Amino acid sequence: MNENLMKLKIITPLKEEDIDSVKAIKILTDNGEVEILPFHNDYMANVEISVLELKLEDERTLSYAVGGGLIHFIESLNEAHLIVPNFISVESLDEEIRKKAEELALNKLKSAKSRLEHRKAELNLKRALSDIRNKE
C-alpha cells in the first residue's frame, strides 16, 4: 500500500467493512473533531454521534452517519478500527425518515417521565438532527 494511504475497518455488531486507500479520516470524538492521516501516532477515542468523512486516494470524499462508538488507530499497522453500533452512507439517508425521526424524538422528549427516558429521547433527537444537518 502507498505510504500516503491507510486502511479503515468499520465494525458493527452485524457487519464489518474494510476500506482501503484512505488518505484521511475525520470524525467527531469526545475531545472534538480529529483528522487521522496515514501513520498517525497510536490513538484511541470515544466517537460522538456524528459524520465520518473519508478522503480517498482518488480525492473522492465519502460521508457516513455513525451512531457513536470508538476509534482506534494502530500506527504499526497503519490501520484504523472504527467500532460503532451502526453507520449509514449519508447519501442513502431518506429525508422523510429523518424528519419523522426528529418529530418522534421531540415528542418523546416532551413526554419523558424519568431521567433515563429523557436521556434516551435526547440522544434520539441528537441523532435525528445530526442526520438532517449532515444531509444539508
Tab-separated table of C-alpha atoms in Angstrom:
chain	number	residue	atom	x	y	z
A	1	MET	CA	0.000	0.000	0.000
A	2	ASN	CA	1.120	3.542	-0.783
A	3	GLU	CA	2.781	5.265	2.208
A	4	ASN	CA	0.301	8.145	1.833
A	5	LEU	CA	-2.645	5.807	2.392
A	6	MET	CA	-4.099	3.761	5.237
A	7	LYS	CA	-6.778	1.169	5.813
A	8	LEU	CA	-10.025	1.563	7.758
A	9	LYS	CA	-12.108	-1.239	9.265
A	10	ILE	CA	-15.642	-0.266	10.256
A	11	ILE	CA	-17.001	-2.816	12.688
A	12	THR	CA	-20.646	-3.103	13.822
A	13	PRO	CA	-22.474	-5.909	15.604
A	14	LEU	CA	-23.898	-7.008	12.232
A	15	LYS	CA	-21.122	-6.438	9.716
A	16	GLU	CA	-17.555	-5.411	9.053
A	17	GLU	CA	-16.427	-3.254	6.152
A	18	ASP	CA	-12.835	-2.726	5.008
A	19	ILE	CA	-11.975	0.446	3.147
A	20	ASP	CA	-8.532	0.603	1.582
A	21	SER	CA	-6.766	3.585	0.048
A	22	VAL	CA	-7.862	6.156	2.630
A	23	LYS	CA	-5.914	9.427	2.716
A	24	ALA	CA	-7.655	10.988	5.726
A	25	ILE	CA	-10.312	10.212	8.325
A	26	LYS	CA	-12.299	12.994	10.015
A	27	ILE	CA	-14.549	12.163	12.955
A	28	LEU	CA	-16.042	13.918	15.973
A	29	THR	CA	-14.755	12.490	19.263
A	30	ASP	CA	-15.415	13.400	22.868
A	31	ASN	CA	-12.266	15.571	22.556
A	32	GLY	CA	-13.524	17.410	19.464
A	33	GLU	CA	-13.066	16.782	15.754
A	34	VAL	CA	-9.947	14.848	14.807
A	35	GLU	CA	-8.308	14.140	11.492
A	36	ILE	CA	-6.241	10.999	11.226
A	37	LEU	CA	-3.656	10.739	8.475
A	38	PRO	CA	-1.540	7.732	7.458
A	39	PHE	CA	0.983	6.628	10.098
A	40	HIS	CA	-0.670	8.780	12.766
A	41	ASN	CA	0.551	8.022	16.298
A	42	ASP	CA	-1.389	5.319	18.112
A	43	TYR	CA	-4.715	6.852	19.034
A	44	MET	CA	-7.954	5.873	20.727
A	45	ALA	CA	-11.055	7.963	21.472
A	46	ASN	CA	-14.781	7.762	22.010
A	47	VAL	CA	-16.736	8.763	18.904
A	48	GLU	CA	-19.752	11.044	19.169
A	49	ILE	CA	-22.912	10.618	17.111
A	50	SER	CA	-21.672	12.433	14.042
A	51	VAL	CA	-20.469	12.174	10.469
A	52	LEU	CA	-17.403	10.213	9.470
A	53	GLU	CA	-15.635	11.750	6.454
A	54	LEU	CA	-13.159	9.728	4.447
A	55	LYS	CA	-10.888	11.217	1.809
A	56	LEU	CA	-9.894	8.516	-0.642
A	57	GLU	CA	-6.874	8.083	-2.900
A	58	ASP	CA	-8.871	9.306	-5.913
A	59	GLU	CA	-9.785	12.512	-3.990
A	60	ARG	CA	-13.433	11.478	-3.518
A	61	THR	CA	-14.943	12.077	-0.094
A	62	LEU	CA	-17.283	9.515	1.439
A	63	SER	CA	-19.541	10.520	4.333
A	64	TYR	CA	-21.207	8.190	6.820
A	65	ALA	CA	-23.528	8.916	9.723
A	66	VAL	CA	-22.265	6.995	12.749
A	67	GLY	CA	-24.096	6.251	15.982
A	68	GLY	CA	-21.268	6.907	18.425
A	69	GLY	CA	-18.625	4.321	19.286
A	70	LEU	CA	-14.843	4.089	19.418
A	71	ILE	CA	-11.977	4.800	17.018
A	72	HIS	CA	-8.578	3.153	17.399
A	73	PHE	CA	-5.618	3.882	15.135
A	74	ILE	CA	-2.712	1.420	15.174
A	75	GLU	CA	0.417	3.075	13.820
A	76	SER	CA	2.363	-0.154	13.279
A	77	LEU	CA	-0.429	-1.496	11.018
A	78	ASN	CA	-1.258	1.906	9.522
A	79	GLU	CA	-4.868	0.944	10.154
A	80	ALA	CA	-7.865	2.484	11.898
A	81	HIS	CA	-10.638	0.485	13.524
A	82	LEU	CA	-13.968	2.230	13.947
A	83	ILE	CA	-16.285	0.274	16.243
A	84	VAL	CA	-19.828	1.630	16.085
A	85	PRO	CA	-23.350	0.356	16.750
A	86	ASN	CA	-24.347	1.408	13.227
A	87	PHE	CA	-23.326	3.502	10.260
A	88	ILE	CA	-25.001	4.524	7.038
A	89	SER	CA	-23.894	6.417	3.972
A	90	VAL	CA	-25.147	9.995	4.209
A	91	GLU	CA	-26.212	9.822	0.562
A	92	SER	CA	-28.595	6.968	1.326
A	93	LEU	CA	-30.430	8.693	4.157
A	94	ASP	CA	-34.020	9.411	3.251
A	95	GLU	CA	-35.249	12.934	4.078
A	96	GLU	CA	-38.732	11.771	5.041
A	97	ILE	CA	-37.376	9.248	7.545
A	98	ARG	CA	-35.076	11.858	9.082
A	99	LYS	CA	-37.893	14.376	9.522
A	100	LYS	CA	-40.155	11.755	11.123
A	101	ALA	CA	-37.331	10.670	13.444
A	102	GLU	CA	-36.866	14.281	14.551
A	103	GLU	CA	-40.605	14.692	15.187
A	104	LEU	CA	-40.833	11.415	17.117
A	105	ALA	CA	-37.755	12.246	19.202
A	106	LEU	CA	-39.146	15.702	20.070
A	107	ASN	CA	-42.463	14.189	21.157
A	108	LYS	CA	-40.726	11.586	23.317
A	109	LEU	CA	-38.501	14.272	24.841
A	110	LYS	CA	-41.567	16.330	25.813
A	111	SER	CA	-43.338	13.338	27.382
A	112	ALA	CA	-40.329	11.757	29.143
A	113	LYS	CA	-41.118	10.963	32.771
A	114	SER	CA	-37.788	9.683	34.078
A	115	ARG	CA	-34.218	10.881	33.643
A	116	LEU	CA	-33.433	7.714	31.652
A	117	GLU	CA	-36.371	8.269	29.282
A	118	HIS	CA	-35.317	11.901	28.906
A	119	ARG	CA	-31.702	10.932	28.142
A	120	LYS	CA	-32.764	8.331	25.544
A	121	ALA	CA	-35.115	10.818	23.869
A	122	GLU	CA	-32.371	13.454	23.907
A	123	LEU	CA	-29.933	11.062	22.188
A	124	ASN	CA	-32.538	10.147	19.558
A	125	LEU	CA	-33.136	13.822	18.889
A	126	LYS	CA	-29.377	14.437	18.529
A	127	ARG	CA	-29.186	11.584	16.020
A	128	ALA	CA	-32.115	12.938	14.010
A	129	LEU	CA	-30.752	16.491	13.992
A	130	SER	CA	-27.288	15.237	13.090
A	131	ASP	CA	-28.745	13.281	10.150
A	132	ILE	CA	-30.630	16.344	8.909
A	133	ARG	CA	-27.664	18.711	9.333
A	134	ASN	CA	-25.316	16.298	7.593
A	135	LYS	CA	-27.609	15.815	4.609
A	136	GLU	CA	-27.908	19.569	4.131
